[in-house]
mmCIF file with all atom_site columns, C-alpha atoms and ligand atoms in Angstrom:
data_model
loop_
_atom_site.group_PDB
_atom_site.id
_atom_site.type_symbol
_atom_site.label_atom_id
_atom_site.label_alt_id
_atom_site.label_comp_id
_atom_site.label_asym_id
_atom_site.label_entity_id
_atom_site.label_seq_id
_atom_site.pdbx_PDB_ins_code
_atom_site.Cartn_x
_atom_site.Cartn_y
_atom_site.Cartn_z
_atom_site.occupancy
_atom_site.B_iso_or_equiv
_atom_site.pdbx_formal_charge
_atom_site.auth_seq_id
_atom_site.auth_comp_id
_atom_site.auth_asym_id
_atom_site.auth_atom_id
_atom_site.pdbx_PDB_model_num
ATOM   1   C CA  . MET A 1 1   ? -21.689 11.835  0.850  1.00 0.00 ? 181 MET A CA  1
ATOM   2   C CA  . GLN A 1 2   ? -19.891 13.974  2.595  1.00 0.00 ? 182 GLN A CA  1
ATOM   3   C CA  . ALA A 1 3   ? -17.198 12.080  4.954  1.00 0.00 ? 183 ALA A CA  1
ATOM   4   C CA  . PHE A 1 4   ? -16.082 14.673  7.941  1.00 0.00 ? 184 PHE A CA  1
ATOM   5   C CA  . THR A 1 5   ? -18.439 16.529  10.473 1.00 0.00 ? 185 THR A CA  1
ATOM   6   C CA  . ASP A 1 6   ? -19.895 19.993  9.615  1.00 0.00 ? 186 ASP A CA  1
ATOM   7   C CA  . ARG A 1 7   ? -17.238 21.556  12.431 1.00 0.00 ? 187 ARG A CA  1
ATOM   8   C CA  . TRP A 1 8   ? -13.934 19.972  10.682 1.00 0.00 ? 188 TRP A CA  1
ATOM   9   C CA  . THR A 1 9   ? -14.735 21.221  7.139  1.00 0.00 ? 189 THR A CA  1
ATOM   10  C CA  . GLU A 1 10  ? -16.346 24.557  8.451  1.00 0.00 ? 190 GLU A CA  1
ATOM   11  C CA  . ASN A 1 11  ? -13.537 25.174  11.200 1.00 0.00 ? 191 ASN A CA  1
ATOM   12  C CA  . PHE A 1 12  ? -10.712 23.082  10.187 1.00 0.00 ? 192 PHE A CA  1
ATOM   13  C CA  . ALA A 1 13  ? -10.218 22.501  6.542  1.00 0.00 ? 193 ALA A CA  1
ATOM   14  C CA  . PRO A 1 14  ? -8.690  25.954  5.905  1.00 0.00 ? 194 PRO A CA  1
ATOM   15  C CA  . LEU A 1 15  ? -5.465  25.207  8.963  1.00 0.00 ? 195 LEU A CA  1
ATOM   16  C CA  . TYR A 1 16  ? -3.187  23.931  6.003  1.00 0.00 ? 196 TYR A CA  1
ATOM   17  C CA  . GLU A 1 17  ? -3.070  26.864  4.090  1.00 0.00 ? 197 GLU A CA  1
ATOM   18  C CA  . ARG A 1 18  ? -2.799  29.381  7.295  1.00 0.00 ? 198 ARG A CA  1
ATOM   19  C CA  . ASP A 1 19  ? -0.915  28.312  10.330 1.00 0.00 ? 199 ASP A CA  1
ATOM   20  C CA  . ASP A 1 20  ? 2.169   26.798  10.599 1.00 0.00 ? 200 ASP A CA  1
ATOM   21  C CA  . VAL A 1 21  ? 2.044   22.589  11.012 1.00 0.00 ? 201 VAL A CA  1
ATOM   22  C CA  . ALA A 1 22  ? 3.449   22.919  14.526 1.00 0.00 ? 202 ALA A CA  1
ATOM   23  C CA  . ASP A 1 23  ? 0.489   24.602  15.560 1.00 0.00 ? 203 ASP A CA  1
ATOM   24  C CA  . MET A 1 24  ? -2.371  22.372  14.629 1.00 0.00 ? 204 MET A CA  1
ATOM   25  C CA  . SER A 1 25  ? -3.537  20.820  17.916 1.00 0.00 ? 205 SER A CA  1
ATOM   26  C CA  . TRP A 1 26  ? -3.355  17.281  17.174 1.00 0.00 ? 206 TRP A CA  1
ATOM   27  C CA  . VAL A 1 27  ? 0.575   17.555  15.895 1.00 0.00 ? 207 VAL A CA  1
ATOM   28  C CA  . THR A 1 28  ? 2.929   16.220  18.621 1.00 0.00 ? 208 THR A CA  1
ATOM   29  C CA  . THR A 1 29  ? 5.820   15.699  16.167 1.00 0.00 ? 209 THR A CA  1
ATOM   30  C CA  . SER A 1 30  ? 5.619   11.125  16.923 1.00 0.00 ? 210 SER A CA  1
ATOM   31  C CA  . VAL A 1 31  ? 2.956   9.103   16.235 1.00 0.00 ? 211 VAL A CA  1
ATOM   32  C CA  . SER A 1 32  ? 1.479   7.048   18.888 1.00 0.00 ? 212 SER A CA  1
ATOM   33  C CA  . PRO A 1 33  ? 3.212   5.286   21.655 1.00 0.00 ? 213 PRO A CA  1
ATOM   34  C CA  . GLU A 1 34  ? 0.861   1.736   19.882 1.00 0.00 ? 214 GLU A CA  1
ATOM   35  C CA  . LEU A 1 35  ? 1.431   2.386   16.812 1.00 0.00 ? 215 LEU A CA  1
ATOM   36  C CA  . GLN A 1 36  ? 5.119   1.909   17.401 1.00 0.00 ? 216 GLN A CA  1
ATOM   37  C CA  . ARG A 1 37  ? 4.446   -1.383  19.364 1.00 0.00 ? 217 ARG A CA  1
ATOM   38  C CA  . LEU A 1 38  ? 2.725   -2.088  16.343 1.00 0.00 ? 218 LEU A CA  1
ATOM   39  C CA  . VAL A 1 39  ? 5.671   -1.636  14.536 1.00 0.00 ? 219 VAL A CA  1
ATOM   40  C CA  . ILE A 1 40  ? 8.551   -3.002  17.105 1.00 0.00 ? 220 ILE A CA  1
ATOM   41  C CA  . ASP A 1 41  ? 5.795   -6.009  17.447 1.00 0.00 ? 221 ASP A CA  1
ATOM   42  C CA  . GLY A 1 42  ? 5.475   -6.842  13.776 1.00 0.00 ? 222 GLY A CA  1
ATOM   43  C CA  . THR A 1 43  ? 2.215   -6.635  13.441 1.00 0.00 ? 223 THR A CA  1
ATOM   44  C CA  . ILE A 1 44  ? 3.248   -4.495  11.146 1.00 0.00 ? 224 ILE A CA  1
ATOM   45  C CA  . ALA A 1 45  ? 5.967   -5.959  8.907  1.00 0.00 ? 225 ALA A CA  1
ATOM   46  C CA  . PRO A 1 46  ? 8.564   -4.376  7.040  1.00 0.00 ? 226 PRO A CA  1
ATOM   47  C CA  . GLY A 1 47  ? 7.614   -4.446  3.392  1.00 0.00 ? 227 GLY A CA  1
ATOM   48  C CA  . SER A 1 48  ? 4.073   -4.594  4.199  1.00 0.00 ? 228 SER A CA  1
ATOM   49  C CA  . SER A 1 49  ? 2.122   -1.641  1.242  1.00 0.00 ? 229 SER A CA  1
ATOM   50  C CA  . VAL A 1 50  ? 0.326   0.840   3.484  1.00 0.00 ? 230 VAL A CA  1
ATOM   51  C CA  . VAL A 1 51  ? -2.550  2.919   2.586  1.00 0.00 ? 231 VAL A CA  1
ATOM   52  C CA  . ASP A 1 52  ? -2.296  6.080   5.222  1.00 0.00 ? 232 ASP A CA  1
ATOM   53  C CA  . LEU A 1 53  ? -5.587  7.766   5.167  1.00 0.00 ? 233 LEU A CA  1
ATOM   54  C CA  . ALA A 1 54  ? -6.205  11.059  5.649  1.00 0.00 ? 234 ALA A CA  1
ATOM   55  C CA  . CYS A 1 55  ? -2.573  11.630  6.417  1.00 0.00 ? 235 CYS A CA  1
ATOM   56  C CA  . GLY A 1 56  ? -2.458  15.480  6.913  1.00 0.00 ? 236 GLY A CA  1
ATOM   57  C CA  . PRO A 1 57  ? 1.015   16.247  7.335  1.00 0.00 ? 237 PRO A CA  1
ATOM   58  C CA  . GLY A 1 58  ? 2.673   12.943  6.889  1.00 0.00 ? 238 GLY A CA  1
ATOM   59  C CA  . VAL A 1 59  ? 4.088   12.368  10.447 1.00 0.00 ? 239 VAL A CA  1
ATOM   60  C CA  . GLN A 1 60  ? 3.028   8.535   10.947 1.00 0.00 ? 240 GLN A CA  1
ATOM   61  C CA  . ALA A 1 61  ? 3.531   7.479   6.618  1.00 0.00 ? 241 ALA A CA  1
ATOM   62  C CA  . ILE A 1 62  ? 7.197   8.995   6.942  1.00 0.00 ? 242 ILE A CA  1
ATOM   63  C CA  . PHE A 1 63  ? 7.118   6.743   10.324 1.00 0.00 ? 243 PHE A CA  1
ATOM   64  C CA  . LEU A 1 64  ? 5.984   3.657   8.065  1.00 0.00 ? 244 LEU A CA  1
ATOM   65  C CA  . ALA A 1 65  ? 8.595   4.513   5.574  1.00 0.00 ? 245 ALA A CA  1
ATOM   66  C CA  . ARG A 1 66  ? 11.320  4.952   7.369  1.00 0.00 ? 246 ARG A CA  1
ATOM   67  C CA  . HIS A 1 67  ? 10.405  1.307   8.937  1.00 0.00 ? 247 HIS A CA  1
ATOM   68  C CA  . GLY A 1 68  ? 10.410  -0.142  5.767  1.00 0.00 ? 248 GLY A CA  1
ATOM   69  C CA  . MET A 1 69  ? 6.912   0.248   4.638  1.00 0.00 ? 249 MET A CA  1
ATOM   70  C CA  . HIS A 1 70  ? 5.442   0.919   0.818  1.00 0.00 ? 250 HIS A CA  1
ATOM   71  C CA  . VAL A 1 71  ? 3.701   4.262   1.811  1.00 0.00 ? 251 VAL A CA  1
ATOM   72  C CA  . THR A 1 72  ? 0.981   6.224   0.229  1.00 0.00 ? 252 THR A CA  1
ATOM   73  C CA  . GLY A 1 73  ? -0.790  9.211   1.371  1.00 0.00 ? 253 GLY A CA  1
ATOM   74  C CA  . VAL A 1 74  ? -4.069  10.516  0.288  1.00 0.00 ? 254 VAL A CA  1
ATOM   75  C CA  . ASP A 1 75  ? -5.608  13.502  1.959  1.00 0.00 ? 255 ASP A CA  1
ATOM   76  C CA  . ARG A 1 76  ? -7.788  15.512  0.900  1.00 0.00 ? 256 ARG A CA  1
ATOM   77  C CA  . SER A 1 77  ? -6.105  18.543  1.348  1.00 0.00 ? 257 SER A CA  1
ATOM   78  C CA  . ALA A 1 78  ? -3.604  19.871  -0.900 1.00 0.00 ? 258 ALA A CA  1
ATOM   79  C CA  . ALA A 1 79  ? -2.235  22.234  1.207  1.00 0.00 ? 259 ALA A CA  1
ATOM   80  C CA  . ALA A 1 80  ? -1.284  19.158  3.367  1.00 0.00 ? 260 ALA A CA  1
ATOM   81  C CA  . LEU A 1 81  ? 0.284   17.313  1.109  1.00 0.00 ? 261 LEU A CA  1
ATOM   82  C CA  . ASP A 1 82  ? 2.577   19.815  0.078  1.00 0.00 ? 262 ASP A CA  1
ATOM   83  C CA  . ARG A 1 83  ? 3.353   19.708  3.709  1.00 0.00 ? 263 ARG A CA  1
ATOM   84  C CA  . ALA A 1 84  ? 3.941   15.948  4.020  1.00 0.00 ? 264 ALA A CA  1
ATOM   85  C CA  . ARG A 1 85  ? 6.065   15.962  0.776  1.00 0.00 ? 265 ARG A CA  1
ATOM   86  C CA  . ALA A 1 86  ? 8.195   18.676  2.465  1.00 0.00 ? 266 ALA A CA  1
ATOM   87  C CA  . LEU A 1 87  ? 8.625   16.604  5.285  1.00 0.00 ? 267 LEU A CA  1
ATOM   88  C CA  . ALA A 1 88  ? 9.405   13.202  3.485  1.00 0.00 ? 268 ALA A CA  1
ATOM   89  C CA  . GLY A 1 89  ? 11.629  15.050  1.292  1.00 0.00 ? 269 GLY A CA  1
ATOM   90  C CA  . LEU A 1 90  ? 13.548  15.818  4.796  1.00 0.00 ? 270 LEU A CA  1
ATOM   91  C CA  . TYR A 1 91  ? 13.799  12.602  5.985  1.00 0.00 ? 271 TYR A CA  1
ATOM   92  C CA  . HIS A 1 92  ? 14.864  11.451  2.540  1.00 0.00 ? 272 HIS A CA  1
ATOM   93  C CA  . SER A 1 93  ? 11.869  9.431   2.697  1.00 0.00 ? 273 SER A CA  1
ATOM   94  C CA  . GLU A 1 94  ? 9.408   8.212   -0.475 1.00 0.00 ? 274 GLU A CA  1
ATOM   95  C CA  . VAL A 1 95  ? 6.189   7.823   0.326  1.00 0.00 ? 275 VAL A CA  1
ATOM   96  C CA  . THR A 1 96  ? 3.705   8.300   -2.810 1.00 0.00 ? 276 THR A CA  1
ATOM   97  C CA  . PHE A 1 97  ? 1.180   11.052  -1.420 1.00 0.00 ? 277 PHE A CA  1
ATOM   98  C CA  . LEU A 1 98  ? -2.120  11.180  -3.491 1.00 0.00 ? 278 LEU A CA  1
ATOM   99  C CA  . GLU A 1 99  ? -5.617  13.783  -3.460 1.00 0.00 ? 279 GLU A CA  1
ATOM   100 C CA  . GLY A 1 100 ? -8.050  11.878  -3.087 1.00 0.00 ? 280 GLY A CA  1
ATOM   101 C CA  . ASP A 1 101 ? -11.508 12.042  -0.622 1.00 0.00 ? 281 ASP A CA  1
ATOM   102 C CA  . ILE A 1 102 ? -11.508 8.626   2.251  1.00 0.00 ? 282 ILE A CA  1
ATOM   103 C CA  . LEU A 1 103 ? -14.783 8.061   0.842  1.00 0.00 ? 283 LEU A CA  1
ATOM   104 C CA  . ASN A 1 104 ? -13.664 7.390   -3.075 1.00 0.00 ? 284 ASN A CA  1
ATOM   105 C CA  . VAL A 1 105 ? -9.953  6.571   -2.595 1.00 0.00 ? 285 VAL A CA  1
ATOM   106 C CA  . PRO A 1 106 ? -8.156  6.482   -6.021 1.00 0.00 ? 286 PRO A CA  1
ATOM   107 C CA  . LEU A 1 107 ? -6.778  3.293   -6.018 1.00 0.00 ? 287 LEU A CA  1
ATOM   108 C CA  . PRO A 1 108 ? -7.417  0.077   -6.931 1.00 0.00 ? 288 PRO A CA  1
ATOM   109 C CA  . ASP A 1 109 ? -8.957  -2.820  -4.989 1.00 0.00 ? 289 ASP A CA  1
ATOM   110 C CA  . ASN A 1 110 ? -6.801  -5.060  -2.014 1.00 0.00 ? 290 ASN A CA  1
ATOM   111 C CA  . CYS A 1 111 ? -3.798  -2.686  -2.272 1.00 0.00 ? 291 CYS A CA  1
ATOM   112 C CA  . ALA A 1 112 ? -2.625  -2.570  0.824  1.00 0.00 ? 292 ALA A CA  1
ATOM   113 C CA  . ASP A 1 113 ? -1.867  -4.677  3.785  1.00 0.00 ? 293 ASP A CA  1
ATOM   114 C CA  . VAL A 1 114 ? -2.878  -2.393  5.593  1.00 0.00 ? 294 VAL A CA  1
ATOM   115 C CA  . VAL A 1 115 ? -5.299  0.392   5.870  1.00 0.00 ? 295 VAL A CA  1
ATOM   116 C CA  . HIS A 1 116 ? -4.012  3.250   8.735  1.00 0.00 ? 296 HIS A CA  1
ATOM   117 C CA  . ASP A 1 117 ? -6.171  5.894   10.292 1.00 0.00 ? 297 ASP A CA  1
ATOM   118 C CA  . SER A 1 118 ? -4.685  8.326   12.297 1.00 0.00 ? 298 SER A CA  1
ATOM   119 C CA  . PHE A 1 119 ? -7.430  10.676  14.646 1.00 0.00 ? 299 PHE A CA  1
ATOM   120 C CA  . VAL A 1 120 ? -9.705  10.492  11.244 1.00 0.00 ? 300 VAL A CA  1
ATOM   121 C CA  . TYR A 1 121 ? -12.352 9.036   12.047 1.00 0.00 ? 301 TYR A CA  1
ATOM   122 C CA  . HIS A 1 122 ? -13.568 10.499  14.929 1.00 0.00 ? 302 HIS A CA  1
ATOM   123 C CA  . ASN A 1 123 ? -14.138 13.236  12.583 1.00 0.00 ? 303 ASN A CA  1
ATOM   124 C CA  . VAL A 1 124 ? -16.616 11.476  10.411 1.00 0.00 ? 304 VAL A CA  1
ATOM   125 C CA  . ARG A 1 125 ? -20.117 12.182  10.752 1.00 0.00 ? 305 ARG A CA  1
ATOM   126 C CA  . PRO A 1 126 ? -21.885 8.794   12.201 1.00 0.00 ? 306 PRO A CA  1
ATOM   127 C CA  . GLU A 1 127 ? -24.091 8.244   8.486  1.00 0.00 ? 307 GLU A CA  1
ATOM   128 C CA  . ALA A 1 128 ? -20.648 8.414   6.260  1.00 0.00 ? 308 ALA A CA  1
ATOM   129 C CA  . ARG A 1 129 ? -19.422 4.973   9.282  1.00 0.00 ? 309 ARG A CA  1
ATOM   130 C CA  . THR A 1 130 ? -20.073 1.893   6.708  1.00 0.00 ? 310 THR A CA  1
ATOM   131 C CA  . ALA A 1 131 ? -19.317 4.237   3.741  1.00 0.00 ? 311 ALA A CA  1
ATOM   132 C CA  . TYR A 1 132 ? -15.745 4.873   5.268  1.00 0.00 ? 312 TYR A CA  1
ATOM   133 C CA  . ALA A 1 133 ? -16.215 1.050   6.829  1.00 0.00 ? 313 ALA A CA  1
ATOM   134 C CA  . ALA A 1 134 ? -16.752 -0.519  2.903  1.00 0.00 ? 314 ALA A CA  1
ATOM   135 C CA  . GLU A 1 135 ? -14.267 1.921   1.413  1.00 0.00 ? 315 GLU A CA  1
ATOM   136 C CA  . ALA A 1 136 ? -11.085 0.831   3.512  1.00 0.00 ? 316 ALA A CA  1
ATOM   137 C CA  . ALA A 1 137 ? -12.338 -3.106  3.742  1.00 0.00 ? 317 ALA A CA  1
ATOM   138 C CA  . ARG A 1 138 ? -12.231 -2.678  0.153  1.00 0.00 ? 318 ARG A CA  1
ATOM   139 C CA  . LEU A 1 139 ? -8.546  -1.299  -0.436 1.00 0.00 ? 319 LEU A CA  1
ATOM   140 C CA  . ALA A 1 140 ? -7.459  -3.785  2.806  1.00 0.00 ? 320 ALA A CA  1
ATOM   141 C CA  . VAL A 1 141 ? -6.687  -7.225  0.892  1.00 0.00 ? 321 VAL A CA  1
ATOM   142 C CA  . PRO A 1 142 ? -8.271  -10.287 2.256  1.00 0.00 ? 322 PRO A CA  1
ATOM   143 C CA  . GLY A 1 143 ? -6.492  -11.240 5.542  1.00 0.00 ? 323 GLY A CA  1
ATOM   144 C CA  . GLY A 1 144 ? -5.284  -7.773  5.834  1.00 0.00 ? 324 GLY A CA  1
ATOM   145 C CA  . LEU A 1 145 ? -5.356  -5.376  8.766  1.00 0.00 ? 325 LEU A CA  1
ATOM   146 C CA  . PHE A 1 146 ? -7.335  -1.849  9.243  1.00 0.00 ? 326 PHE A CA  1
ATOM   147 C CA  . ILE A 1 147 ? -5.074  0.106   12.378 1.00 0.00 ? 327 ILE A CA  1
ATOM   148 C CA  . LEU A 1 148 ? -7.403  2.912   14.102 1.00 0.00 ? 328 LEU A CA  1
ATOM   149 C CA  . VAL A 1 149 ? -6.641  5.416   16.471 1.00 0.00 ? 329 VAL A CA  1
ATOM   150 C CA  . GLY A 1 150 ? -9.136  8.071   18.220 1.00 0.00 ? 330 GLY A CA  1
ATOM   151 C CA  . PHE A 1 151 ? -10.442 9.613   20.617 1.00 0.00 ? 331 PHE A CA  1
ATOM   152 C CA  . SER A 1 152 ? -13.026 7.366   23.183 1.00 0.00 ? 332 SER A CA  1
ATOM   153 C CA  . ASP A 1 153 ? -15.474 8.456   25.596 1.00 0.00 ? 333 ASP A CA  1
ATOM   154 C CA  . ARG A 1 154 ? -13.017 8.741   28.398 1.00 0.00 ? 334 ARG A CA  1
ATOM   155 C CA  . MET A 1 155 ? -12.061 11.405  26.969 1.00 0.00 ? 335 MET A CA  1
ATOM   156 C CA  . SER A 1 156 ? -13.749 14.600  28.671 1.00 0.00 ? 336 SER A CA  1
ATOM   157 C CA  . PRO A 1 157 ? -16.274 16.207  27.287 1.00 0.00 ? 337 PRO A CA  1
ATOM   158 C CA  . GLY A 1 158 ? -16.081 19.221  25.149 1.00 0.00 ? 338 GLY A CA  1
ATOM   159 C CA  . THR A 1 159 ? -15.397 20.181  22.402 1.00 0.00 ? 339 THR A CA  1
ATOM   160 C CA  . GLY A 1 160 ? -13.379 18.357  19.322 1.00 0.00 ? 340 GLY A CA  1
ATOM   161 C CA  . PRO A 1 161 ? -13.947 15.008  17.521 1.00 0.00 ? 341 PRO A CA  1
ATOM   162 C CA  . ILE A 1 162 ? -16.271 13.030  18.715 1.00 0.00 ? 342 ILE A CA  1
ATOM   163 C CA  . ARG A 1 163 ? -15.557 10.689  21.404 1.00 0.00 ? 343 ARG A CA  1
ATOM   164 C CA  . LEU A 1 164 ? -16.442 7.090   20.318 1.00 0.00 ? 344 LEU A CA  1
ATOM   165 C CA  . SER A 1 165 ? -18.417 4.553   22.043 1.00 0.00 ? 345 SER A CA  1
ATOM   166 C CA  . SER A 1 166 ? -16.698 0.881   21.721 1.00 0.00 ? 346 SER A CA  1
ATOM   167 C CA  . ASP A 1 167 ? -20.149 0.485   19.326 1.00 0.00 ? 347 ASP A CA  1
ATOM   168 C CA  . ASP A 1 168 ? -19.328 3.026   17.651 1.00 0.00 ? 348 ASP A CA  1
ATOM   169 C CA  . VAL A 1 169 ? -15.599 1.996   17.010 1.00 0.00 ? 349 VAL A CA  1
ATOM   170 C CA  . VAL A 1 170 ? -16.910 -1.780  15.778 1.00 0.00 ? 350 VAL A CA  1
ATOM   171 C CA  . LYS A 1 171 ? -20.547 -2.237  14.461 1.00 0.00 ? 351 LYS A CA  1
ATOM   172 C CA  . PRO A 1 172 ? -19.692 -0.009  10.915 1.00 0.00 ? 352 PRO A CA  1
ATOM   173 C CA  . PHE A 1 173 ? -16.784 -2.029  10.733 1.00 0.00 ? 353 PHE A CA  1
ATOM   174 C CA  . LEU A 1 174 ? -18.177 -5.608  12.339 1.00 0.00 ? 354 LEU A CA  1
ATOM   175 C CA  . PRO A 1 175 ? -19.471 -6.663  8.448  1.00 0.00 ? 355 PRO A CA  1
ATOM   176 C CA  . PHE A 1 176 ? -15.752 -6.709  7.002  1.00 0.00 ? 356 PHE A CA  1
ATOM   177 C CA  . PHE A 1 177 ? -13.220 -6.778  9.768  1.00 0.00 ? 357 PHE A CA  1
ATOM   178 C CA  . GLU A 1 178 ? -12.924 -9.329  12.268 1.00 0.00 ? 358 GLU A CA  1
ATOM   179 C CA  . ILE A 1 179 ? -11.621 -7.824  16.055 1.00 0.00 ? 359 ILE A CA  1
ATOM   180 C CA  . GLU A 1 180 ? -7.680  -8.547  16.321 1.00 0.00 ? 360 GLU A CA  1
ATOM   181 C CA  . GLU A 1 181 ? -7.625  -5.755  19.177 1.00 0.00 ? 361 GLU A CA  1
ATOM   182 C CA  . LEU A 1 182 ? -9.324  -2.818  20.948 1.00 0.00 ? 362 LEU A CA  1
ATOM   183 C CA  . ARG A 1 183 ? -8.833  -0.857  23.532 1.00 0.00 ? 363 ARG A CA  1
ATOM   184 C CA  . ARG A 1 184 ? -8.077  2.269   25.493 1.00 0.00 ? 364 ARG A CA  1
ATOM   185 C CA  . PHE A 1 185 ? -4.443  3.539   25.912 1.00 0.00 ? 365 PHE A CA  1
ATOM   186 C CA  . ARG A 1 186 ? -3.018  6.745   26.780 1.00 0.00 ? 366 ARG A CA  1
ATOM   187 C CA  . ASN A 1 187 ? -1.861  8.512   24.325 1.00 0.00 ? 367 ASN A CA  1
ATOM   188 C CA  . LEU A 1 188 ? 0.515   11.436  24.326 1.00 0.00 ? 368 LEU A CA  1
ATOM   189 C CA  . PRO A 1 189 ? -0.785  14.866  26.051 1.00 0.00 ? 369 PRO A CA  1
ATOM   190 C CA  . THR A 1 190 ? -1.306  17.762  24.301 1.00 0.00 ? 370 THR A CA  1
ATOM   191 C CA  . LEU A 1 191 ? -1.246  21.407  25.145 1.00 0.00 ? 371 LEU A CA  1
ATOM   192 C CA  . LYS A 1 192 ? -4.098  21.500  24.367 1.00 0.00 ? 372 LYS A CA  1
ATOM   193 C CA  . ARG A 1 193 ? -5.568  18.628  26.606 1.00 0.00 ? 373 ARG A CA  1
ATOM   194 C CA  . PRO A 1 194 ? -3.578  16.983  28.359 1.00 0.00 ? 374 PRO A CA  1
ATOM   195 C CA  . ASP A 1 195 ? -5.154  13.835  29.304 1.00 0.00 ? 375 ASP A CA  1
ATOM   196 C CA  . GLN A 1 196 ? -5.273  11.787  26.092 1.00 0.00 ? 376 GLN A CA  1
ATOM   197 C CA  . TRP A 1 197 ? -7.651  8.279   26.272 1.00 0.00 ? 377 TRP A CA  1
ATOM   198 C CA  . HIS A 1 198 ? -7.594  6.839   22.576 1.00 0.00 ? 378 HIS A CA  1
ATOM   199 C CA  . TRP A 1 199 ? -8.469  3.530   21.089 1.00 0.00 ? 379 TRP A CA  1
ATOM   200 C CA  . LEU A 1 200 ? -6.240  1.593   19.404 1.00 0.00 ? 380 LEU A CA  1
ATOM   201 C CA  . GLY A 1 201 ? -8.240  -0.517  16.945 1.00 0.00 ? 381 GLY A CA  1
ATOM   202 C CA  . VAL A 1 202 ? -6.603  -2.772  14.825 1.00 0.00 ? 382 VAL A CA  1
ATOM   203 C CA  . PHE A 1 203 ? -9.489  -5.388  12.622 1.00 0.00 ? 383 PHE A CA  1
ATOM   204 C CA  . ARG A 1 204 ? -8.462  -7.944  10.167 1.00 0.00 ? 384 ARG A CA  1
ATOM   205 C CA  . ARG A 1 205 ? -10.250 -7.913  6.847  1.00 0.00 ? 385 ARG A CA  1
ATOM   206 C CA  . ARG A 1 206 ? -12.735 -10.994 6.451  1.00 0.00 ? 386 ARG A CA  1
HETATM 207 C C1  . SAM B 2 .   ? -7.233  15.199  12.268 1.00 0.00 ? 14  SAM B C1  1
HETATM 208 S S1  . SAM B 2 .   ? -6.140  15.141  10.471 1.00 0.00 ? 14  SAM B S1  1
HETATM 209 C C2  . SAM B 2 .   ? -5.228  13.704  10.738 1.00 0.00 ? 14  SAM B C2  1
HETATM 210 C C3  . SAM B 2 .   ? -4.646  13.923  10.278 1.00 0.00 ? 14  SAM B C3  1
HETATM 211 C C4  . SAM B 2 .   ? -3.500  12.149  9.987  1.00 0.00 ? 14  SAM B C4  1
HETATM 212 N N1  . SAM B 2 .   ? -3.812  11.577  10.036 1.00 0.00 ? 14  SAM B N1  1
HETATM 213 C C5  . SAM B 2 .   ? -2.286  12.730  11.156 1.00 0.00 ? 14  SAM B C5  1
HETATM 214 O O1  . SAM B 2 .   ? -2.845  12.542  12.630 1.00 0.00 ? 14  SAM B O1  1
HETATM 215 O O2  . SAM B 2 .   ? -1.636  14.257  11.423 1.00 0.00 ? 14  SAM B O2  1
HETATM 216 C C6  . SAM B 2 .   ? -7.543  14.694  9.719  1.00 0.00 ? 14  SAM B C6  1
HETATM 217 C C7  . SAM B 2 .   ? -7.487  15.066  8.253  1.00 0.00 ? 14  SAM B C7  1
HETATM 218 O O3  . SAM B 2 .   ? -8.318  14.206  7.382  1.00 0.00 ? 14  SAM B O3  1
HETATM 219 C C8  . SAM B 2 .   ? -8.344  15.069  5.752  1.00 0.00 ? 14  SAM B C8  1
HETATM 220 N N2  . SAM B 2 .   ? -9.010  15.212  5.670  1.00 0.00 ? 14  SAM B N2  1
HETATM 221 C C9  . SAM B 2 .   ? -10.714 15.929  6.331  1.00 0.00 ? 14  SAM B C9  1
HETATM 222 N N3  . SAM B 2 .   ? -11.858 15.463  4.886  1.00 0.00 ? 14  SAM B N3  1
HETATM 223 C C10 . SAM B 2 .   ? -11.350 14.397  4.575  1.00 0.00 ? 14  SAM B C10 1
HETATM 224 C C11 . SAM B 2 .   ? -11.986 13.736  3.106  1.00 0.00 ? 14  SAM B C11 1
HETATM 225 N N4  . SAM B 2 .   ? -13.044 13.647  2.550  1.00 0.00 ? 14  SAM B N4  1
HETATM 226 N N5  . SAM B 2 .   ? -11.060 12.624  2.592  1.00 0.00 ? 14  SAM B N5  1
HETATM 227 C C12 . SAM B 2 .   ? -9.714  12.757  2.924  1.00 0.00 ? 14  SAM B C12 1
HETATM 228 N N6  . SAM B 2 .   ? -9.102  13.262  3.859  1.00 0.00 ? 14  SAM B N6  1
HETATM 229 C C13 . SAM B 2 .   ? -9.867  14.243  4.233  1.00 0.00 ? 14  SAM B C13 1
HETATM 230 C C14 . SAM B 2 .   ? -7.529  16.490  6.894  1.00 0.00 ? 14  SAM B C14 1
HETATM 231 O O4  . SAM B 2 .   ? -7.464  17.607  5.726  1.00 0.00 ? 14  SAM B O4  1
HETATM 232 C C15 . SAM B 2 .   ? -7.145  16.713  7.533  1.00 0.00 ? 14  SAM B C15 1
HETATM 233 O O5  . SAM B 2 .   ? -5.295  16.324  7.084  1.00 0.00 ? 14  SAM B O5  1
#
């Protein structure tokens, strides 16, 4: 099954071959204030093993590695992983970057204290959501976390990722995870979308 929507695969997949990371619409050069908070308050503790699903240019993976986590970033795009490795080199950060599909991640069961998703699930086609949740659950240790940031239904309508309702965010994950935290928050603005209302979801593996 193809994980991402046609919109992504047709319009965005070639970006990494063509554009500078700085020109990618979602890249702010920073992680979200909520991911920072989860590190500051110790929800994501130093020493945790983290799998960053569809890590793209690696901004979140490198941030987490710089804060003491053992991070593996997985992405389907070899060009994205080249960018991520170059960025990790600039920061002297040790991150393992692997080419792989989010529905079939080349890592063993129960390998992650934290499975991380930044702007991934909102691009996953609805019929692939359960398979994605099951794959995230396979990777997480029992009691481990799945953390998600993505577009919410408080964003203005229009092109771009799916505006997720709370049901969209919760239902596919409930068979595998309990909810620790779920709320909309204002994320960093981008030039194209100054008013960013995103979900933060923190789920705990049953
Ligand atoms: C919007 S970007 C988010 C990247 C990164 N998480 C971030 O926040 O900067 C979505 C990423 O998903 C990757 N991707 C798309 N389909 C994928 C798949 N089936 N398996 C793994 N990665 C995929 C793309 O290459 C892209 O890097």
